[in-house]
PDB file of C-alpha atoms in Angstrom:
ATOM      1  CA  ASP A   1      77.229  70.280-196.192  1.00 59.00           C
ATOM      2  CA  GLY A   2      74.392  70.005-193.738  1.00 68.00           C
ATOM      3  CA  GLY A   3      73.023  73.165-192.312  1.00 93.00           C
ATOM      4  CA  ILE A   4      70.681  76.107-192.553  1.00 96.00           C
ATOM      5  CA  THR A   5      70.815  78.510-195.468  1.00 96.00           C
ATOM      6  CA  GLN A   6      69.325  81.958-195.262  1.00 97.00           C
ATOM      7  CA  SER A   7      68.985  84.298-198.223  1.00 95.00           C
ATOM      8  CA  PRO A   8      69.523  87.013-199.061  1.00 95.00           C
ATOM      9  CA  LYS A   9      72.203  88.053-196.590  1.00 95.00           C
ATOM     10  CA  TYR A  10      71.497  91.748-197.178  1.00 95.00           C
ATOM     11  CA  LEU A  11      68.178  93.191-198.292  1.00 93.00           C
ATOM     12  CA  PHE A  12      66.939  96.724-198.740  1.00 92.00           C
ATOM     13  CA  ARG A  13      63.253  97.488-198.772  1.00 89.00           C
ATOM     14  CA  LYS A  14      61.296 100.600-199.510  1.00 89.00           C
ATOM     15  CA  GLU A  15      58.656 101.597-197.028  1.00 87.00           C
ATOM     16  CA  GLY A  16      55.296 100.051-197.864  1.00 87.00           C
ATOM     17  CA  GLN A  17      56.741  96.992-199.569  1.00 90.00           C
ATOM     18  CA  ASN A  18      56.522  93.398-198.430  1.00 93.00           C
ATOM     19  CA  VAL A  19      59.701  91.333-198.469  1.00 94.00           C
ATOM     20  CA  THR A  20      60.318  87.607-197.994  1.00 96.00           C
ATOM     21  CA  LEU A  21      63.355  86.099-196.295  1.00 97.00           C
ATOM     22  CA  SER A  22      64.214  82.546-197.259  1.00 98.00           C
ATOM     23  CA  CYS A  23      65.273  79.798-194.853  1.00 98.00           C
ATOM     24  CA  GLU A  24      66.140  76.273-195.982  1.00 98.00           C
ATOM     25  CA  GLN A  25      67.525  73.413-193.880  1.00 97.00           C
ATOM     26  CA  ASN A  26      68.802  69.980-194.868  1.00 96.00           C
ATOM     27  CA  LEU A  27      69.106  68.624-191.333  1.00 95.00           C
ATOM     28  CA  ASN A  28      65.768  66.785-191.503  1.00 95.00           C
ATOM     29  CA  HIS A  29      64.559  68.824-188.524  1.00 96.00           C
ATOM     30  CA  ASP A  30      60.875  69.054-187.676  1.00 96.00           C
ATOM     31  CA  ALA A  31      61.043  72.350-185.775  1.00 96.00           C
ATOM     32  CA  MET A  32      62.011  75.700-187.269  1.00 97.00           C
ATOM     33  CA  TYR A  33      62.143  79.205-185.834  1.00 97.00           C
ATOM     34  CA  TRP A  34      62.527  82.856-186.757  1.00 98.00           C
ATOM     35  CA  TYR A  35      64.207  85.286-184.349  1.00 97.00           C
ATOM     36  CA  ARG A  36      64.769  89.007-184.674  1.00 97.00           C
ATOM     37  CA  GLN A  37      67.880  90.664-183.214  1.00 96.00           C
ATOM     38  CA  ASP A  38      68.111  94.361-182.394  1.00 93.00           C
ATOM     39  CA  PRO A  39      70.954  96.081-180.526  1.00 83.00           C
ATOM     40  CA  GLY A  40      70.519  95.641-176.788  1.00 79.00           C
ATOM     41  CA  GLN A  41      67.457  93.444-177.192  1.00 81.00           C
ATOM     42  CA  GLY A  42      68.893  90.000-177.582  1.00 88.00           C
ATOM     43  CA  LEU A  43      66.967  87.556-179.750  1.00 94.00           C
ATOM     44  CA  ARG A  44      63.191  87.761-179.814  1.00 95.00           C
ATOM     45  CA  LEU A  45      60.971  85.027-181.234  1.00 96.00           C
ATOM     46  CA  ILE A  46      58.781  85.959-184.204  1.00 97.00           C
ATOM     47  CA  TYR A  47      57.248  82.632-185.287  1.00 98.00           C
ATOM     48  CA  TYR A  48      57.985  78.956-184.904  1.00 97.00           C
ATOM     49  CA  SER A  49      56.816  75.734-186.504  1.00 97.00           C
ATOM     50  CA  GLN A  50      56.796  72.304-184.911  1.00 95.00           C
ATOM     51  CA  ILE A  51      55.832  70.407-188.029  1.00 95.00           C
ATOM     52  CA  VAL A  52      54.853  70.881-191.654  1.00 95.00           C
ATOM     53  CA  ASN A  53      51.657  72.902-192.212  1.00 95.00           C
ATOM     54  CA  ASP A  54      51.674  74.148-188.620  1.00 95.00           C
ATOM     55  CA  PHE A  55      53.131  77.285-187.030  1.00 96.00           C
ATOM     56  CA  GLN A  56      52.607  79.450-183.945  1.00 96.00           C
ATOM     57  CA  LYS A  57      53.136  83.095-183.142  1.00 97.00           C
ATOM     58  CA  GLY A  58      56.048  84.092-180.986  1.00 95.00           C
ATOM     59  CA  ASP A  59      56.456  87.195-178.854  1.00 93.00           C
ATOM     60  CA  ILE A  60      56.643  89.745-181.691  1.00 95.00           C
ATOM     61  CA  ALA A  61      54.579  88.269-184.564  1.00 96.00           C
ATOM     62  CA  GLU A  62      52.728  91.465-185.521  1.00 95.00           C
ATOM     63  CA  GLY A  63      53.607  92.585-189.041  1.00 95.00           C
ATOM     64  CA  TYR A  64      55.106  89.218-190.014  1.00 97.00           C
ATOM     65  CA  SER A  65      53.783  86.086-191.706  1.00 97.00           C
ATOM     66  CA  VAL A  66      55.206  82.610-192.347  1.00 98.00           C
ATOM     67  CA  SER A  67      54.387  79.382-194.129  1.00 97.00           C
ATOM     68  CA  ARG A  68      55.572  75.803-193.692  1.00 98.00           C
ATOM     69  CA  GLU A  69      54.573  73.909-196.816  1.00 97.00           C
ATOM     70  CA  LYS A  70      57.709  71.771-196.870  1.00 97.00           C
ATOM     71  CA  LYS A  71      59.736  70.321-194.024  1.00 97.00           C
ATOM     72  CA  GLU A  72      62.936  71.951-195.191  1.00 97.00           C
ATOM     73  CA  SER A  73      61.584  75.454-195.825  1.00 98.00           C
ATOM     74  CA  PHE A  74      60.245  78.168-193.506  1.00 98.00           C
ATOM     75  CA  PRO A  75      60.091  81.555-195.279  1.00 98.00           C
ATOM     76  CA  LEU A  76      59.362  84.753-193.375  1.00 98.00           C
ATOM     77  CA  THR A  77      57.468  87.650-194.959  1.00 97.00           C
ATOM     78  CA  VAL A  78      57.947  91.089-193.462  1.00 95.00           C
ATOM     79  CA  THR A  79      54.826  93.008-194.357  1.00 93.00           C
ATOM     80  CA  SER A  80      54.250  96.735-194.677  1.00 87.00           C
ATOM     81  CA  ALA A  81      52.389  96.526-191.355  1.00 86.00           C
ATOM     82  CA  GLN A  82      55.669  95.960-189.515  1.00 86.00           C
ATOM     83  CA  LYS A  83      56.451  99.446-188.224  1.00 86.00           C
ATOM     84  CA  ASN A  84      60.161  99.075-187.613  1.00 89.00           C
ATOM     85  CA  PRO A  85      61.482  96.188-189.730  1.00 92.00           C
ATOM     86  CA  THR A  86      65.139  97.204-189.912  1.00 94.00           C
ATOM     87  CA  ALA A  87      66.933  94.424-188.009  1.00 95.00           C
ATOM     88  CA  PHE A  88      69.009  91.269-188.222  1.00 97.00           C
ATOM     89  CA  TYR A  89      66.901  88.124-188.726  1.00 97.00           C
ATOM     90  CA  LEU A  90      67.989  84.653-187.686  1.00 97.00           C
ATOM     91  CA  CYS A  91      66.424  81.391-188.783  1.00 98.00           C
ATOM     92  CA  ALA A  92      67.004  78.267-186.697  1.00 97.00           C
ATOM     93  CA  SER A  93      65.980  74.626-186.500  1.00 96.00           C
ATOM     94  CA  SER A  94      66.027  71.687-184.102  1.00 94.00           C
ATOM     95  CA  SER A  95      65.104  68.022-184.412  1.00 93.00           C
ATOM     96  CA  THR A  96      61.936  68.636-182.398  1.00 89.00           C
ATOM     97  CA  ILE A  97      60.707  71.423-180.155  1.00 86.00           C
ATOM     98  CA  ASN A  98      61.124  69.219-177.076  1.00 82.00           C
ATOM     99  CA  SER A  99      63.237  70.679-174.327  1.00 79.00           C
ATOM    100  CA  GLY A 100      66.946  70.043-174.524  1.00 82.00           C
ATOM    101  CA  ASN A 101      67.343  69.702-178.266  1.00 85.00           C
ATOM    102  CA  THR A 102      70.162  71.798-179.643  1.00 88.00           C
ATOM    103  CA  ILE A 103      69.022  74.630-181.872  1.00 92.00           C
ATOM    104  CA  TYR A 104      71.128  75.330-184.963  1.00 94.00           C
ATOM    105  CA  PHE A 105      71.194  78.761-186.551  1.00 96.00           C
ATOM    106  CA  GLY A 106      71.630  80.104-190.058  1.00 96.00           C
ATOM    107  CA  GLU A 107      74.018  82.951-190.797  1.00 95.00           C
ATOM    108  CA  GLY A 108      71.281  85.554-190.692  1.00 96.00           C
ATOM    109  CA  SER A 109      69.784  88.188-192.968  1.00 97.00           C
ATOM    110  CA  TRP A 110      70.126  91.939-192.631  1.00 96.00           C
ATOM    111  CA  LEU A 111      67.011  93.879-193.594  1.00 95.00           C
ATOM    112  CA  THR A 112      67.175  97.642-193.997  1.00 94.00           C
ATOM    113  CA  VAL A 113      64.220  99.851-194.803  1.00 89.00           C
ATOM    114  CA  VAL A 114      65.164 102.832-196.955  1.00 85.00           C
TER     115      VAL A 114
ATOM    116  CA  ALA B   1      56.523  82.265-168.826  1.00 76.00           C
ATOM    117  CA  GLN B   2      60.265  81.886-168.872  1.00 85.00           C
ATOM    118  CA  THR B   3      62.538  84.884-168.464  1.00 92.00           C
ATOM    119  CA  VAL B   4      66.306  85.185-168.742  1.00 95.00           C
ATOM    120  CA  THR B   5      68.248  88.156-167.390  1.00 96.00           C
ATOM    121  CA  GLN B   6      71.820  89.131-168.148  1.00 97.00           C
ATOM    122  CA  SER B   7      72.757  92.122-166.019  1.00 95.00           C
ATOM    123  CA  GLN B   8      76.135  92.909-167.596  1.00 96.00           C
ATOM    124  CA  PRO B   9      75.742  94.606-170.999  1.00 95.00           C
ATOM    125  CA  GLU B  10      79.520  94.805-171.512  1.00 97.00           C
ATOM    126  CA  MET B  11      82.624  93.283-169.982  1.00 97.00           C
ATOM    127  CA  SER B  12      86.307  93.198-170.762  1.00 97.00           C
ATOM    128  CA  VAL B  13      89.135  90.876-169.751  1.00 98.00           C
ATOM    129  CA  GLN B  14      92.858  90.709-170.334  1.00 98.00           C
ATOM    130  CA  GLU B  15      94.128  87.918-172.524  1.00 98.00           C
ATOM    131  CA  ALA B  16      94.924  84.754-170.494  1.00 97.00           C
ATOM    132  CA  GLU B  17      92.807  85.926-167.551  1.00 98.00           C
ATOM    133  CA  THR B  18      89.506  84.455-166.318  1.00 98.00           C
ATOM    134  CA  VAL B  19      86.119  86.131-166.655  1.00 98.00           C
ATOM    135  CA  THR B  20      82.647  85.222-165.414  1.00 98.00           C
ATOM    136  CA  LEU B  21      79.433  86.233-167.156  1.00 98.00           C
ATOM    137  CA  SER B  22      76.247  86.290-165.093  1.00 98.00           C
ATOM    138  CA  CYS B  23      72.796  84.994-165.934  1.00 98.00           C
ATOM    139  CA  THR B  24      69.631  84.516-163.911  1.00 97.00           C
ATOM    140  CA  TYR B  25      66.454  82.881-165.103  1.00 96.00           C
ATOM    141  CA  ASP B  26      62.938  82.177-164.002  1.00 93.00           C
ATOM    142  CA  THR B  27      60.740  79.241-164.940  1.00 89.00           C
ATOM    143  CA  SER B  28      57.868  77.332-163.418  1.00 87.00           C
ATOM    144  CA  GLU B  29      58.926  74.067-165.050  1.00 85.00           C
ATOM    145  CA  SER B  30      60.581  71.345-163.002  1.00 83.00           C
ATOM    146  CA  ASN B  31      62.803  70.183-165.828  1.00 85.00           C
ATOM    147  CA  TYR B  32      64.513  72.536-168.191  1.00 91.00           C
ATOM    148  CA  TYR B  33      67.767  73.176-170.003  1.00 93.00           C
ATOM    149  CA  LEU B  34      70.103  76.140-169.948  1.00 95.00           C
ATOM    150  CA  PHE B  35      72.469  77.229-172.682  1.00 96.00           C
ATOM    151  CA  TRP B  36      75.205  79.719-173.429  1.00 97.00           C
ATOM    152  CA  TYR B  37      75.572  80.822-177.045  1.00 97.00           C
ATOM    153  CA  LYS B  38      78.421  82.860-178.492  1.00 97.00           C
ATOM    154  CA  GLN B  39      77.939  85.340-181.359  1.00 96.00           C
ATOM    155  CA  PRO B  40      81.251  86.595-182.799  1.00 95.00           C
ATOM    156  CA  PRO B  41      81.413  89.602-185.163  1.00 92.00           C
ATOM    157  CA  SER B  42      80.430  87.288-188.038  1.00 91.00           C
ATOM    158  CA  ARG B  43      77.014  87.028-186.302  1.00 92.00           C
ATOM    159  CA  GLN B  44      76.986  83.231-186.504  1.00 93.00           C
ATOM    160  CA  MET B  45      75.399  81.793-183.333  1.00 95.00           C
ATOM    161  CA  ILE B  46      77.570  79.085-181.790  1.00 95.00           C
ATOM    162  CA  LEU B  47      76.556  76.824-178.916  1.00 95.00           C
ATOM    163  CA  VAL B  48      79.151  77.077-176.145  1.00 97.00           C
ATOM    164  CA  ILE B  49      77.731  74.887-173.405  1.00 96.00           C
ATOM    165  CA  ARG B  50      74.479  73.421-172.099  1.00 94.00           C
ATOM    166  CA  GLN B  51      73.242  72.273-168.721  1.00 94.00           C
ATOM    167  CA  GLU B  52      70.374  69.976-167.823  1.00 92.00           C
ATOM    168  CA  ALA B  53      68.606  71.286-164.741  1.00 90.00           C
ATOM    169  CA  TYR B  54      68.242  67.904-163.060  1.00 90.00           C
ATOM    170  CA  LYS B  55      72.000  67.288-163.216  1.00 89.00           C
ATOM    171  CA  GLN B  56      73.889  68.509-160.159  1.00 84.00           C
ATOM    172  CA  GLN B  57      77.279  68.502-161.835  1.00 91.00           C
ATOM    173  CA  ASN B  58      78.285  71.700-163.574  1.00 95.00           C
ATOM    174  CA  ALA B  59      78.897  71.346-167.304  1.00 94.00           C
ATOM    175  CA  THR B  60      82.402  71.914-168.691  1.00 94.00           C
ATOM    176  CA  GLU B  61      83.678  72.280-172.250  1.00 94.00           C
ATOM    177  CA  ASN B  62      87.431  72.866-172.408  1.00 96.00           C
ATOM    178  CA  ARG B  63      88.027  76.448-171.163  1.00 97.00           C
ATOM    179  CA  PHE B  64      84.320  77.067-170.617  1.00 98.00           C
ATOM    180  CA  SER B  65      82.476  76.013-167.495  1.00 97.00           C
ATOM    181  CA  VAL B  66      79.275  76.955-165.735  1.00 97.00           C
ATOM    182  CA  ASN B  67      78.286  77.577-162.153  1.00 97.00           C
ATOM    183  CA  PHE B  68      74.708  76.333-161.942  1.00 96.00           C
ATOM    184  CA  GLN B  69      72.916  77.312-158.735  1.00 95.00           C
ATOM    185  CA  LYS B  70      69.432  75.847-159.108  1.00 93.00           C
ATOM    186  CA  ALA B  71      67.940  77.278-155.922  1.00 92.00           C
ATOM    187  CA  ALA B  72      69.140  80.755-156.795  1.00 94.00           C
ATOM    188  CA  LYS B  73      68.183  80.285-160.477  1.00 94.00           C
ATOM    189  CA  SER B  74      71.630  81.376-161.494  1.00 96.00           C
ATOM    190  CA  PHE B  75      73.673  80.095-164.436  1.00 96.00           C
ATOM    191  CA  SER B  76      77.001  81.894-164.857  1.00 98.00           C
ATOM    192  CA  LEU B  77      79.629  81.175-167.512  1.00 98.00           C
ATOM    193  CA  LYS B  78      83.325  81.117-166.651  1.00 98.00           C
ATOM    194  CA  ILE B  79      85.889  81.494-169.403  1.00 98.00           C
ATOM    195  CA  SER B  80      89.407  80.520-168.374  1.00 98.00           C
ATOM    196  CA  ASP B  81      92.614  81.529-170.158  1.00 98.00           C
ATOM    197  CA  SER B  82      90.716  84.075-172.272  1.00 98.00           C
ATOM    198  CA  GLN B  83      91.768  84.311-175.901  1.00 97.00           C
ATOM    199  CA  LEU B  84      91.300  87.079-178.458  1.00 97.00           C
ATOM    200  CA  GLY B  85      88.931  84.777-180.343  1.00 96.00           C
ATOM    201  CA  ASP B  86      86.597  84.785-177.341  1.00 97.00           C
ATOM    202  CA  THR B  87      85.626  88.365-178.175  1.00 97.00           C
ATOM    203  CA  ALA B  88      81.899  88.138-178.928  1.00 97.00           C
ATOM    204  CA  MET B  89      78.365  88.639-177.674  1.00 97.00           C
ATOM    205  CA  TYR B  90      77.356  85.931-175.243  1.00 98.00           C
ATOM    206  CA  PHE B  91      73.723  84.974-174.793  1.00 97.00           C
ATOM    207  CA  CYS B  92      72.242  82.945-171.988  1.00 97.00           C
ATOM    208  CA  ALA B  93      69.095  80.992-172.908  1.00 95.00           C
ATOM    209  CA  SER B  94      66.656  78.525-171.422  1.00 94.00           C
ATOM    210  CA  ASP B  95      64.019  76.156-172.691  1.00 89.00           C
ATOM    211  CA  SER B  96      61.491  73.891-171.040  1.00 82.00           C
ATOM    212  CA  GLY B  97      58.552  71.783-172.092  1.00 75.00           C
ATOM    213  CA  ASN B  98      57.523  72.381-175.672  1.00 79.00           C
ATOM    214  CA  THR B  99      58.455  76.038-175.914  1.00 85.00           C
ATOM    215  CA  PRO B 100      61.262  77.580-177.976  1.00 91.00           C
ATOM    216  CA  LEU B 101      64.453  78.978-176.517  1.00 92.00           C
ATOM    217  CA  VAL B 102      64.153  82.227-174.567  1.00 93.00           C
ATOM    218  CA  PHE B 103      67.252  84.434-174.683  1.00 95.00           C
ATOM    219  CA  GLY B 104      68.707  87.091-172.437  1.00 95.00           C
ATOM    220  CA  LYS B 105      69.763  90.437-173.889  1.00 95.00           C
ATOM    221  CA  GLY B 106      73.401  89.426-174.095  1.00 96.00           C
ATOM    222  CA  THR B 107      76.782  90.459-172.721  1.00 97.00           C
ATOM    223  CA  ARG B 108      79.387  91.939-175.046  1.00 97.00           C
ATOM    224  CA  LEU B 109      82.788  90.539-174.059  1.00 98.00           C
ATOM    225  CA  SER B 110      86.010  92.133-175.237  1.00 98.00           C
ATOM    226  CA  VAL B 111      89.308  90.308-174.753  1.00 98.00           C
ATOM    227  CA  ILE B 112      92.203  92.761-174.613  1.00 97.00           C
ATOM    228  CA  ALA B 113      95.731  91.854-175.678  1.00 95.00           C
TER     229      ALA B 113
END
C-alpha cells in the first residue's frame, strides 16, 4: 500500500535523552514535513524539506533536528534541548511544495517525557 | 506571513442537522489554496475539501460544502445531514507560493444522536 509510515506510534523518553522519530513514504514525493500537535494549538510546523539533502526550519524548530539523505525518509530527532517535547507528532508529504498540492499525513507518533 | 483563525473551539450538532464551522485567513499572496482537514479520534488527518482562491464557485464534496468569501477572507465549512462519524476535530488551512500549509487551531465537532 502506498502511504506514509511513522514509527514508533508511542515513545517514552527520559529527560535529557535524544529520541528519533521515523518517517518513511513510498509516494515518490519530493516534499516532506514535520508538524507538532498540542491541545488547543492546532498543527505547528517544525521542519520541512523540498528535496533530498535540503531542509528548512519551520515555526518551532528549536530543540529539533532533521535529515533528508533519501527521498523516502525524513527522520526527526527531538533533542534534550527541547524544553517541552511531550506532544503528538505528524509527518506529511506532498508531490512538491508548490501551492495547491494535497498533503498526505502519516498516522502520527506520541512522545511522552517521563 | 499567512495566518488562519478558527474562532469556535467546540461545537455540537444533532444528528441529521446542518452545522457551519467558521474560518478566516490572511495572506498577501494573490493565488492560494484553502483546505479543510478532519481529524477523528484515531488522529488520522483526512482531507475533506479544498478551494482554489481564483475560482469563484464554492467547492462541494457530497455533504460537505464551503462558503468562500474572498473579499472578507472567510472560508466556512458546512456539513449537511450530520452523521455520528462526522465527530472529529476540523482544521482549516491555507497555502500559497512555496510555503507549507498553515493550520488554524481547530474546532472540535460533536455530533449528538
